[in-house]
mmCIF file of C-alpha atoms and ligand atoms in Angstrom:
data_model
loop_
_atom_site.group_PDB
_atom_site.id
_atom_site.type_symbol
_atom_site.label_atom_id
_atom_site.label_comp_id
_atom_site.label_asym_id
_atom_site.label_seq_id
_atom_site.Cartn_x
_atom_site.Cartn_y
_atom_site.Cartn_z
ATOM 1 C CA MET K 1 4.695 -33.330 -2.238
ATOM 2 C CA VAL K 2 3.410 -30.169 -3.886
ATOM 3 C CA VAL K 3 4.564 -26.971 -2.192
ATOM 4 C CA LEU K 4 1.827 -24.336 -2.098
ATOM 5 C CA HIS K 5 2.896 -20.779 -2.493
ATOM 6 C CA LYS K 6 0.523 -18.173 -1.190
ATOM 7 C CA PRO K 7 -1.450 -17.372 -4.357
ATOM 8 C CA ALA K 8 -1.819 -21.078 -5.112
ATOM 9 C CA LEU K 9 -3.058 -21.755 -1.582
ATOM 10 C CA GLU K 10 -5.773 -19.207 -2.206
ATOM 11 C CA ARG K 11 -6.847 -20.877 -5.453
ATOM 12 C CA VAL K 12 -6.818 -24.590 -5.122
ATOM 13 C CA SER K 13 -8.858 -27.205 -3.346
ATOM 14 C CA LEU K 14 -7.016 -29.064 -0.630
ATOM 15 C CA ILE K 15 -7.783 -32.440 -2.177
ATOM 16 C CA SER K 16 -5.058 -33.101 -4.692
ATOM 17 C CA SER K 17 -5.633 -36.620 -5.954
ATOM 18 C CA HIS K 18 -7.050 -39.991 -5.127
ATOM 19 C CA GLY K 19 -4.676 -42.662 -3.842
ATOM 20 C CA LYS K 20 -4.454 -46.285 -4.945
ATOM 21 C CA ASN K 21 -7.309 -47.181 -2.628
ATOM 22 C CA GLY K 22 -9.598 -44.475 -3.983
ATOM 23 C CA GLN K 23 -9.081 -42.395 -0.796
ATOM 24 C CA PRO K 24 -8.667 -38.657 -1.432
ATOM 25 C CA THR K 25 -5.178 -37.395 -0.642
ATOM 26 C CA ALA K 26 -4.695 -34.054 1.086
ATOM 27 C CA ARG K 27 -2.713 -31.273 -0.441
ATOM 28 C CA VAL K 28 -1.188 -30.080 2.787
ATOM 29 C CA PRO K 29 -0.106 -26.432 3.190
ATOM 30 C CA VAL K 30 3.678 -26.340 3.575
ATOM 31 C CA VAL K 31 5.570 -23.867 5.718
ATOM 32 C CA ASP K 32 9.251 -23.701 4.842
ATOM 33 C CA LEU K 33 11.024 -22.395 7.879
ATOM 34 C CA SER K 34 14.098 -21.411 5.847
ATOM 35 C CA LYS K 35 11.961 -18.672 4.264
ATOM 36 C CA PRO K 36 8.961 -18.353 6.615
ATOM 37 C CA ASP K 37 5.875 -16.535 5.449
ATOM 38 C CA ALA K 38 3.777 -15.626 8.476
ATOM 39 C CA SER K 39 0.691 -14.755 6.490
ATOM 40 C CA SER K 40 0.474 -18.078 4.680
ATOM 41 C CA LEU K 41 0.908 -19.802 8.034
ATOM 42 C CA VAL K 42 -2.086 -17.835 9.355
ATOM 43 C CA LYS K 43 -4.050 -18.761 6.265
ATOM 44 C CA ALA K 44 -3.294 -22.478 6.768
ATOM 45 C CA CYS K 45 -4.539 -22.244 10.376
ATOM 46 C CA GLU K 46 -7.693 -20.497 9.278
ATOM 47 C CA GLU K 47 -8.534 -22.702 6.329
ATOM 48 C CA VAL K 48 -7.281 -26.130 7.381
ATOM 49 C CA GLY K 49 -6.015 -25.981 10.961
ATOM 50 C CA PHE K 50 -3.191 -28.162 9.748
ATOM 51 C CA PHE K 51 0.112 -27.715 7.915
ATOM 52 C CA LYS K 52 3.498 -29.294 7.440
ATOM 53 C CA VAL K 53 6.797 -27.738 8.435
ATOM 54 C CA THR K 54 9.957 -28.256 6.368
ATOM 55 C CA ASN K 55 13.498 -27.027 6.875
ATOM 56 C CA HIS K 56 12.758 -27.003 10.581
ATOM 57 C CA GLY K 57 16.344 -27.491 11.690
ATOM 58 C CA ILE K 58 15.719 -30.622 13.786
ATOM 59 C CA SER K 59 18.385 -33.129 12.847
ATOM 60 C CA ALA K 60 17.262 -36.533 11.563
ATOM 61 C CA SER K 61 19.664 -38.143 14.034
ATOM 62 C CA VAL K 62 17.588 -36.828 16.971
ATOM 63 C CA THR K 63 14.269 -38.121 15.559
ATOM 64 C CA ASN K 64 15.814 -41.405 14.367
ATOM 65 C CA ARG K 65 17.353 -42.046 17.757
ATOM 66 C CA LEU K 66 14.004 -41.587 19.495
ATOM 67 C CA GLU K 67 12.249 -43.735 16.868
ATOM 68 C CA GLU K 68 14.789 -46.536 17.413
ATOM 69 C CA GLU K 69 14.549 -46.306 21.217
ATOM 70 C CA ALA K 70 10.737 -46.291 20.963
ATOM 71 C CA MET K 71 10.780 -49.409 18.770
ATOM 72 C CA ALA K 72 13.172 -51.096 21.200
ATOM 73 C CA PHE K 73 10.756 -50.294 24.034
ATOM 74 C CA PHE K 74 7.670 -51.514 22.107
ATOM 75 C CA SER K 75 9.421 -54.742 21.178
ATOM 76 C CA LYS K 76 9.707 -55.703 24.903
ATOM 77 C CA SER K 77 7.281 -58.243 26.292
ATOM 78 C CA LEU K 78 3.803 -57.078 27.238
ATOM 79 C CA ARG K 79 4.567 -57.946 30.838
ATOM 80 C CA GLU K 80 7.574 -55.629 30.902
ATOM 81 C CA LYS K 81 5.716 -52.804 29.172
ATOM 82 C CA GLU K 82 2.747 -53.122 31.494
ATOM 83 C CA LEU K 83 5.043 -52.228 34.423
ATOM 84 C CA LEU K 84 4.632 -48.701 33.111
ATOM 85 C CA SER K 85 0.842 -48.691 32.863
ATOM 86 C CA GLY K 86 -2.139 -47.809 35.060
ATOM 87 C CA GLN K 87 -1.223 -44.265 35.914
ATOM 88 C CA ALA K 88 -3.718 -41.456 36.520
ATOM 89 C CA LEU K 89 -5.197 -39.694 33.462
ATOM 90 C CA SER K 90 -4.019 -42.463 31.158
ATOM 91 C CA VAL K 91 -0.330 -41.497 31.600
ATOM 92 C CA GLY K 92 2.163 -44.312 31.075
ATOM 93 C CA TYR K 93 2.007 -47.377 28.828
ATOM 94 C CA GLY K 94 -1.302 -48.074 27.134
ATOM 95 C CA ASN K 95 -2.389 -50.895 24.905
ATOM 96 C CA LYS K 96 -5.507 -50.488 22.708
ATOM 97 C CA LYS K 97 -7.384 -48.496 25.337
ATOM 98 C CA ILE K 98 -7.352 -44.727 24.795
ATOM 99 C CA GLY K 99 -8.459 -42.433 27.588
ATOM 100 C CA PRO K 100 -10.710 -43.448 30.477
ATOM 101 C CA ASN K 101 -14.060 -43.737 28.691
ATOM 102 C CA GLY K 102 -13.957 -46.883 26.565
ATOM 103 C CA ASP K 103 -12.208 -45.718 23.353
ATOM 104 C CA GLU K 104 -9.993 -48.285 21.658
ATOM 105 C CA GLY K 105 -7.556 -48.312 18.759
ATOM 106 C CA TRP K 106 -5.084 -50.659 17.068
ATOM 107 C CA LEU K 107 -2.063 -49.236 18.849
ATOM 108 C CA GLU K 108 0.117 -49.274 21.910
ATOM 109 C CA TYR K 109 1.645 -46.108 23.285
ATOM 110 C CA LEU K 110 3.626 -44.289 25.956
ATOM 111 C CA LEU K 111 1.959 -41.103 27.137
ATOM 112 C CA MET K 112 3.720 -38.687 29.443
ATOM 113 C CA GLN K 113 3.421 -35.305 30.991
ATOM 114 C CA ILE K 114 6.264 -32.851 30.343
ATOM 115 C CA ASN K 115 7.942 -31.282 33.385
ATOM 116 C CA CYS K 116 9.004 -27.682 34.038
ATOM 117 C CA HIS K 117 12.464 -28.361 32.569
ATOM 118 C CA GLY K 118 10.899 -29.609 29.333
ATOM 119 C CA GLY K 119 11.692 -33.292 29.865
ATOM 120 C CA ALA K 120 9.506 -36.335 30.609
ATOM 121 C CA ALA K 121 7.864 -35.882 34.016
ATOM 122 C CA GLU K 122 7.434 -38.273 36.900
ATOM 123 C CA PRO K 123 6.150 -40.905 37.336
ATOM 124 C CA VAL K 124 6.882 -42.120 33.804
ATOM 125 C CA LEU K 125 10.542 -40.965 33.962
ATOM 126 C CA SER K 126 11.347 -43.006 37.111
ATOM 127 C CA LEU K 127 9.438 -45.989 35.817
ATOM 128 C CA LEU K 128 11.389 -45.904 32.550
ATOM 129 C CA LYS K 129 14.679 -45.684 34.454
ATOM 130 C CA GLU K 130 13.748 -48.421 36.876
ATOM 131 C CA ASN K 131 12.775 -50.689 34.040
ATOM 132 C CA GLY K 132 16.025 -50.465 32.106
ATOM 133 C CA ALA K 133 14.891 -47.870 29.552
ATOM 134 C CA SER K 134 17.369 -45.089 30.456
ATOM 135 C CA SER K 135 18.603 -44.749 26.866
ATOM 136 C CA LEU K 136 14.977 -44.039 25.911
ATOM 137 C CA CYS K 137 14.980 -41.278 28.562
ATOM 138 C CA VAL K 138 18.076 -39.714 27.039
ATOM 139 C CA ALA K 139 16.587 -39.805 23.545
ATOM 140 C CA LEU K 140 13.341 -38.325 24.905
ATOM 141 C CA GLU K 141 15.143 -35.531 26.713
ATOM 142 C CA GLU K 142 17.038 -34.602 23.552
ATOM 143 C CA TYR K 143 13.918 -34.722 21.343
ATOM 144 C CA LEU K 144 11.638 -32.863 23.763
ATOM 145 C CA THR K 145 14.068 -29.950 24.023
ATOM 146 C CA VAL K 146 14.152 -29.405 20.260
ATOM 147 C CA VAL K 147 10.476 -30.084 19.518
ATOM 148 C CA LYS K 148 9.372 -27.609 22.175
ATOM 149 C CA ARG K 149 11.713 -25.027 20.666
ATOM 150 C CA LEU K 150 10.198 -25.698 17.229
ATOM 151 C CA ALA K 151 6.653 -25.352 18.596
ATOM 152 C CA CYS K 152 7.592 -22.002 20.135
ATOM 153 C CA ARG K 153 9.101 -20.866 16.843
ATOM 154 C CA VAL K 154 5.910 -21.732 15.005
ATOM 155 C CA LEU K 155 3.829 -19.889 17.590
ATOM 156 C CA GLU K 156 6.110 -16.829 17.294
ATOM 157 C CA LEU K 157 5.559 -16.833 13.539
ATOM 158 C CA LEU K 158 1.825 -17.104 14.101
ATOM 159 C CA ALA K 159 1.925 -14.193 16.531
ATOM 160 C CA GLU K 160 3.674 -12.176 13.842
ATOM 161 C CA GLY K 161 1.146 -13.219 11.201
ATOM 162 C CA LEU K 162 -1.717 -12.311 13.520
ATOM 163 C CA GLY K 163 -0.189 -8.885 14.103
ATOM 164 C CA LEU K 164 0.281 -9.408 17.851
ATOM 165 C CA SER K 165 2.657 -6.822 19.279
ATOM 166 C CA GLN K 166 4.442 -9.338 21.499
ATOM 167 C CA ARG K 167 6.259 -12.005 19.534
ATOM 168 C CA ASN K 168 5.993 -14.379 22.488
ATOM 169 C CA ALA K 169 2.265 -13.769 23.180
ATOM 170 C CA LEU K 170 1.499 -17.404 22.324
ATOM 171 C CA SER K 171 4.858 -19.179 22.725
ATOM 172 C CA ARG K 172 5.271 -18.021 26.341
ATOM 173 C CA LEU K 173 2.385 -20.309 27.298
ATOM 174 C CA LEU K 174 4.460 -23.291 26.252
ATOM 175 C CA ALA K 175 7.693 -21.813 27.612
ATOM 176 C CA ASP K 176 6.049 -21.156 31.027
ATOM 177 C CA GLU K 177 7.375 -23.535 33.709
ATOM 178 C CA ASP K 178 3.785 -24.494 34.559
ATOM 179 C CA SER K 179 2.901 -25.269 30.964
ATOM 180 C CA ASP K 180 0.767 -28.410 30.877
ATOM 181 C CA SER K 181 2.296 -30.076 27.809
ATOM 182 C CA MET K 182 2.258 -33.757 26.987
ATOM 183 C CA PHE K 183 4.053 -36.174 24.741
ATOM 184 C CA ARG K 184 3.047 -39.480 23.238
ATOM 185 C CA LEU K 185 4.894 -42.197 21.362
ATOM 186 C CA ASN K 186 2.465 -44.306 19.348
ATOM 187 C CA HIS K 187 3.200 -47.705 17.875
ATOM 188 C CA TYR K 188 0.664 -49.055 15.384
ATOM 189 C CA PRO K 189 1.592 -52.698 14.692
ATOM 190 C CA PRO K 190 1.032 -54.111 11.189
ATOM 191 C CA CYS K 191 -2.632 -54.967 10.578
ATOM 192 C CA PRO K 192 -3.395 -58.659 11.156
ATOM 193 C CA GLN K 193 -4.976 -59.005 7.703
ATOM 194 C CA PRO K 194 -6.006 -56.694 4.880
ATOM 195 C CA CYS K 195 -9.317 -55.284 5.986
ATOM 196 C CA GLY K 196 -12.205 -53.221 4.695
ATOM 197 C CA GLN K 197 -11.406 -51.333 1.533
ATOM 198 C CA PRO K 198 -7.992 -52.433 0.372
ATOM 199 C CA GLY K 199 -5.485 -50.663 2.555
ATOM 200 C CA PHE K 200 -8.005 -48.949 4.807
ATOM 201 C CA GLY K 201 -10.241 -50.275 7.498
ATOM 202 C CA LEU K 202 -8.633 -50.665 10.876
ATOM 203 C CA THR K 203 -8.864 -47.671 13.210
ATOM 204 C CA GLY K 204 -5.485 -46.954 14.777
ATOM 205 C CA PHE K 205 -6.571 -43.791 16.608
ATOM 206 C CA GLY K 206 -10.203 -42.653 16.291
ATOM 207 C CA GLU K 207 -11.288 -39.243 15.169
ATOM 208 C CA HIS K 208 -10.754 -36.363 17.563
ATOM 209 C CA THR K 209 -9.430 -32.842 17.952
ATOM 210 C CA ASP K 210 -6.506 -32.099 20.294
ATOM 211 C CA PRO K 211 -7.500 -30.037 23.328
ATOM 212 C CA GLN K 212 -4.182 -28.176 23.677
ATOM 213 C CA ILE K 213 -2.847 -25.120 21.822
ATOM 214 C CA ILE K 214 -0.741 -26.791 19.178
ATOM 215 C CA SER K 215 0.480 -30.318 18.369
ATOM 216 C CA LEU K 216 3.605 -31.290 16.440
ATOM 217 C CA LEU K 217 3.633 -34.752 14.925
ATOM 218 C CA ARG K 218 6.473 -36.643 13.379
ATOM 219 C CA SER K 219 5.971 -40.180 12.021
ATOM 220 C CA ASN K 220 7.920 -42.740 10.060
ATOM 221 C CA ASN K 221 7.093 -43.195 6.389
ATOM 222 C CA ILE K 222 3.950 -45.312 6.968
ATOM 223 C CA ASN K 223 0.676 -43.687 5.915
ATOM 224 C CA GLY K 224 -2.413 -43.588 8.055
ATOM 225 C CA LEU K 225 -3.025 -40.009 9.201
ATOM 226 C CA GLN K 226 -6.212 -38.425 7.835
ATOM 227 C CA ILE K 227 -7.740 -34.999 8.400
ATOM 228 C CA LEU K 228 -11.387 -33.940 8.028
ATOM 229 C CA ARG K 229 -11.628 -31.315 5.344
ATOM 230 C CA ASP K 230 -15.042 -29.870 4.375
ATOM 231 C CA GLY K 231 -16.804 -32.965 5.738
ATOM 232 C CA CYS K 232 -14.523 -35.437 3.868
ATOM 233 C CA TRP K 233 -11.717 -37.550 5.248
ATOM 234 C CA VAL K 234 -8.518 -36.956 3.319
ATOM 235 C CA SER K 235 -5.260 -38.877 3.671
ATOM 236 C CA VAL K 236 -2.066 -37.088 4.552
ATOM 237 C CA PRO K 237 0.911 -38.707 2.757
ATOM 238 C CA ALA K 238 3.539 -39.643 5.339
ATOM 239 C CA ASP K 239 6.740 -37.634 5.299
ATOM 240 C CA GLN K 240 9.294 -38.662 7.910
ATOM 241 C CA SER K 241 11.517 -35.615 7.377
ATOM 242 C CA SER K 242 8.801 -33.040 8.136
ATOM 243 C CA PHE K 243 6.656 -32.112 11.100
ATOM 244 C CA PHE K 244 2.878 -31.986 10.835
ATOM 245 C CA VAL K 245 1.316 -29.284 12.949
ATOM 246 C CA ASN K 246 -2.269 -28.997 14.009
ATOM 247 C CA VAL K 247 -4.260 -26.267 15.712
ATOM 248 C CA GLY K 248 -5.718 -27.414 18.999
ATOM 249 C CA ASP K 249 -9.019 -26.433 20.642
ATOM 250 C CA SER K 250 -7.311 -23.918 22.936
ATOM 251 C CA LEU K 251 -5.907 -21.951 19.971
ATOM 252 C CA GLN K 252 -9.362 -22.042 18.356
ATOM 253 C CA VAL K 253 -10.726 -20.334 21.478
ATOM 254 C CA MET K 254 -7.840 -17.843 21.689
ATOM 255 C CA THR K 255 -8.579 -16.785 18.093
ATOM 256 C CA ASN K 256 -12.353 -16.770 18.696
ATOM 257 C CA GLY K 257 -12.844 -19.511 16.111
ATOM 258 C CA ARG K 258 -10.666 -17.835 13.417
ATOM 259 C CA PHE K 259 -8.352 -20.817 13.552
ATOM 260 C CA ARG K 260 -10.018 -24.223 13.534
ATOM 261 C CA SER K 261 -8.765 -27.199 15.545
ATOM 262 C CA VAL K 262 -8.596 -29.911 12.955
ATOM 263 C CA ARG K 263 -10.400 -33.243 13.391
ATOM 264 C CA HIS K 264 -8.020 -36.052 12.565
ATOM 265 C CA ARG K 265 -7.664 -39.853 12.903
ATOM 266 C CA VAL K 266 -5.331 -42.686 11.999
ATOM 267 C CA LEU K 267 -6.565 -45.527 9.753
ATOM 268 C CA LEU K 268 -4.270 -48.434 9.085
ATOM 269 C CA GLY K 269 -3.815 -50.645 6.099
ATOM 270 C CA ASN K 270 -0.193 -51.844 6.209
ATOM 271 C CA THR K 271 0.023 -55.561 6.893
ATOM 272 C CA ILE K 272 3.831 -55.637 6.959
ATOM 273 C CA GLU K 273 5.264 -52.559 8.665
ATOM 274 C CA SER K 274 4.534 -50.678 11.854
ATOM 275 C CA ARG K 275 3.622 -47.003 12.014
ATOM 276 C CA VAL K 276 5.482 -45.071 14.659
ATOM 277 C CA SER K 277 4.566 -41.494 15.548
ATOM 278 C CA MET K 278 5.721 -39.035 18.186
ATOM 279 C CA ILE K 279 3.460 -36.134 19.121
ATOM 280 C CA TYR K 280 4.180 -33.129 21.282
ATOM 281 C CA PHE K 281 1.046 -31.467 22.637
ATOM 282 C CA GLY K 282 1.849 -27.901 23.675
ATOM 283 C CA GLY K 283 -0.590 -26.860 26.395
ATOM 284 C CA PRO K 284 -0.905 -23.761 28.586
ATOM 285 C CA PRO K 285 -0.547 -23.513 32.369
ATOM 286 C CA PRO K 286 -3.592 -24.960 34.209
ATOM 287 C CA LYS K 287 -4.630 -21.557 35.593
ATOM 288 C CA LEU K 288 -4.671 -19.846 32.226
ATOM 289 C CA LYS K 289 -8.078 -18.413 31.379
ATOM 290 C CA LEU K 290 -8.870 -19.508 27.880
ATOM 291 C CA ALA K 291 -10.515 -16.609 26.078
ATOM 292 C CA PRO K 292 -10.157 -14.832 22.733
ATOM 293 C CA LEU K 293 -7.130 -12.511 22.646
ATOM 294 C CA PRO K 294 -8.656 -8.975 22.927
ATOM 295 C CA VAL K 295 -6.430 -7.632 20.122
ATOM 296 C CA LEU K 296 -7.909 -10.190 17.692
ATOM 297 C CA MET K 297 -11.486 -9.107 18.336
ATOM 298 C CA ALA K 298 -13.107 -6.773 15.858
ATOM 299 C CA GLU K 299 -15.173 -3.920 17.236
ATOM 300 C CA GLY K 300 -18.450 -5.233 18.611
ATOM 301 C CA GLU K 301 -17.306 -8.867 18.254
ATOM 302 C CA SER K 302 -18.229 -11.027 21.208
ATOM 303 C CA SER K 303 -16.621 -14.236 22.437
ATOM 304 C CA LEU K 304 -18.044 -17.465 21.016
ATOM 305 C CA TYR K 305 -17.083 -19.192 24.283
ATOM 306 C CA ARG K 306 -17.767 -18.718 27.935
ATOM 307 C CA GLU K 307 -14.626 -18.165 29.990
ATOM 308 C CA PHE K 308 -12.870 -21.217 31.426
ATOM 309 C CA THR K 309 -9.426 -22.238 32.509
ATOM 310 C CA TRP K 310 -7.254 -24.863 30.843
ATOM 311 C CA ALA K 311 -7.554 -26.979 34.033
ATOM 312 C CA GLU K 312 -11.368 -26.925 33.668
ATOM 313 C CA TYR K 313 -11.176 -27.785 29.993
ATOM 314 C CA LYS K 314 -8.747 -30.625 30.533
ATOM 315 C CA LYS K 315 -10.956 -32.077 33.291
ATOM 316 C CA ALA K 316 -13.967 -31.849 31.048
ATOM 317 C CA ALA K 317 -12.055 -33.418 28.170
ATOM 318 C CA TYR K 318 -11.203 -36.450 30.265
ATOM 319 C CA ALA K 319 -14.948 -36.956 30.871
ATOM 320 C CA THR K 320 -15.628 -37.185 27.115
ATOM 321 C CA ARG K 321 -15.222 -39.838 24.457
ATOM 322 C CA LEU K 322 -12.501 -39.300 21.873
ATOM 323 C CA ALA K 323 -14.843 -38.251 19.017
ATOM 324 C CA ASP K 324 -16.944 -35.833 21.102
ATOM 325 C CA ASN K 325 -17.060 -32.162 20.286
ATOM 326 C CA ARG K 326 -15.549 -31.047 23.592
ATOM 327 C CA LEU K 327 -15.574 -27.333 22.820
ATOM 328 C CA GLY K 328 -19.316 -27.503 22.239
ATOM 329 C CA PHE K 329 -19.874 -27.546 26.004
ATOM 330 C CA PHE K 330 -18.108 -24.172 26.288
ATOM 331 C CA GLU K 331 -19.778 -22.423 23.339
ATOM 332 C CA ILE K 332 -22.227 -19.646 23.981
ATOM 333 C CA TRP K 333 -25.497 -20.517 22.325
ATOM 334 C CA ARG K 334 -26.724 -17.609 20.268
ATOM 335 C CA GLY K 335 -29.999 -19.076 19.122
ATOM 336 C CA PRO K 336 -30.859 -20.440 15.718
ATOM 337 C CA SER K 337 -28.848 -18.793 12.957
HETATM 338 C C1 LIG G 1 -6.368 -36.394 22.415
HETATM 339 C C2 LIG G 1 -5.006 -35.692 22.208
HETATM 340 C C3 LIG G 1 -3.886 -36.353 23.045
HETATM 341 O O1 LIG G 1 -3.490 -37.591 22.476
HETATM 342 C C4 LIG G 1 -4.337 -36.593 24.489
HETATM 343 C C5 LIG G 1 -5.515 -37.554 24.441
HETATM 344 C C6 LIG G 1 -6.108 -38.023 25.775
HETATM 345 C C7 LIG G 1 -5.494 -39.366 26.219
HETATM 346 O O2 LIG G 1 -5.191 -40.213 25.364
HETATM 347 O O3 LIG G 1 -5.398 -39.553 27.420
HETATM 348 C C8 LIG G 1 -7.654 -38.066 25.557
HETATM 349 C C9 LIG G 1 -7.915 -37.302 24.211
HETATM 350 C C10 LIG G 1 -6.582 -36.621 23.897
HETATM 351 C C11 LIG G 1 -9.077 -36.296 24.358
HETATM 352 C C12 LIG G 1 -10.273 -36.785 25.159
HETATM 353 C C13 LIG G 1 -9.869 -37.738 26.322
HETATM 354 C C14 LIG G 1 -8.435 -37.427 26.684
HETATM 355 C C15 LIG G 1 -8.310 -39.425 25.507
HETATM 356 C C16 LIG G 1 -9.742 -39.126 25.752
HETATM 357 C C17 LIG G 1 -10.741 -39.928 25.471
HETATM 358 C C18 LIG G 1 -3.186 -37.035 25.373
HETATM 359 C C19 LIG G 1 -5.049 -35.366 25.041
HETATM 360 O O4 LIG G 1 -4.577 -34.479 25.679
HETATM 361 O O5 LIG G 1 -6.379 -35.434 24.701
#
């Protein structure tokens, strides 16, 4: 993986090479938390809406434990796993179906709300315990504590890079006991047969942007993640020791479009091994009014969005299909440009 230092990030295209299957590979901006550079972090959010965090301080034993527990859960029988499905707003165990509006992907998952103490919330927590998955709960608890801390650290660095006077101006939204954050464990089983272009063809998770403020993804070493960059899909080489971070729609609004929520998807090609990913979606409290931060607005600049709360946005999001441009409904139309 090529590490981009600030001047290089300014110069080069984000497509670095073409993989074996002819698919362009993304040159992902890297943020090394052992020597953090707030301005290159801001630049990555403006130009790509996506970056990778290294030297993050989360021990491999914590991520490995959760990955092992997740695999143990997903290797249970469908009947056992389905005891955890059918909850409101898609929370719980899901198989192929994503969201309530007919989207499907080649995956199974566990989706949960995060509670005010930063752990997995009810009803998934009780269902896991009742169904003999208490060691998964322990691994979840341990992981969620550290991943939330990392998300807050990234947001503090962003606040610094944006020149916000309060370091916690963004991170406090995740730290708030009413923060509406979520977590998902995804298991993409091996593809049944090589399909489409060699190595690429089966949609694991269809294209979308994340509605929340920020998402932190950690996966095993199986490729599949792609981001949309200047109208082209580019593959993100897997890196199990790093965290991939993407800007969500809410942060796009709070920066009045200066940061872009990145469109991404998962395409599968591996016929032998499973892809496992764990994603923390840091969201604000339901009552928060999503609007550009006044200090980020230049003189005379007006908001690109009408004012709405996170609760309204989330409700609207659940009425959309995965690939829809959800923020479009909240944009103020300014006539033909
Ligand atoms: C995309 C980001 C997160 O995975 C998620 C997804 C949610 C779900 O799977 O229930 C949604 C999707 C996501 C956006 C539009 C709606 C809601 C599926 C869907 C079709 C948990 C989230 O918050 O929004």
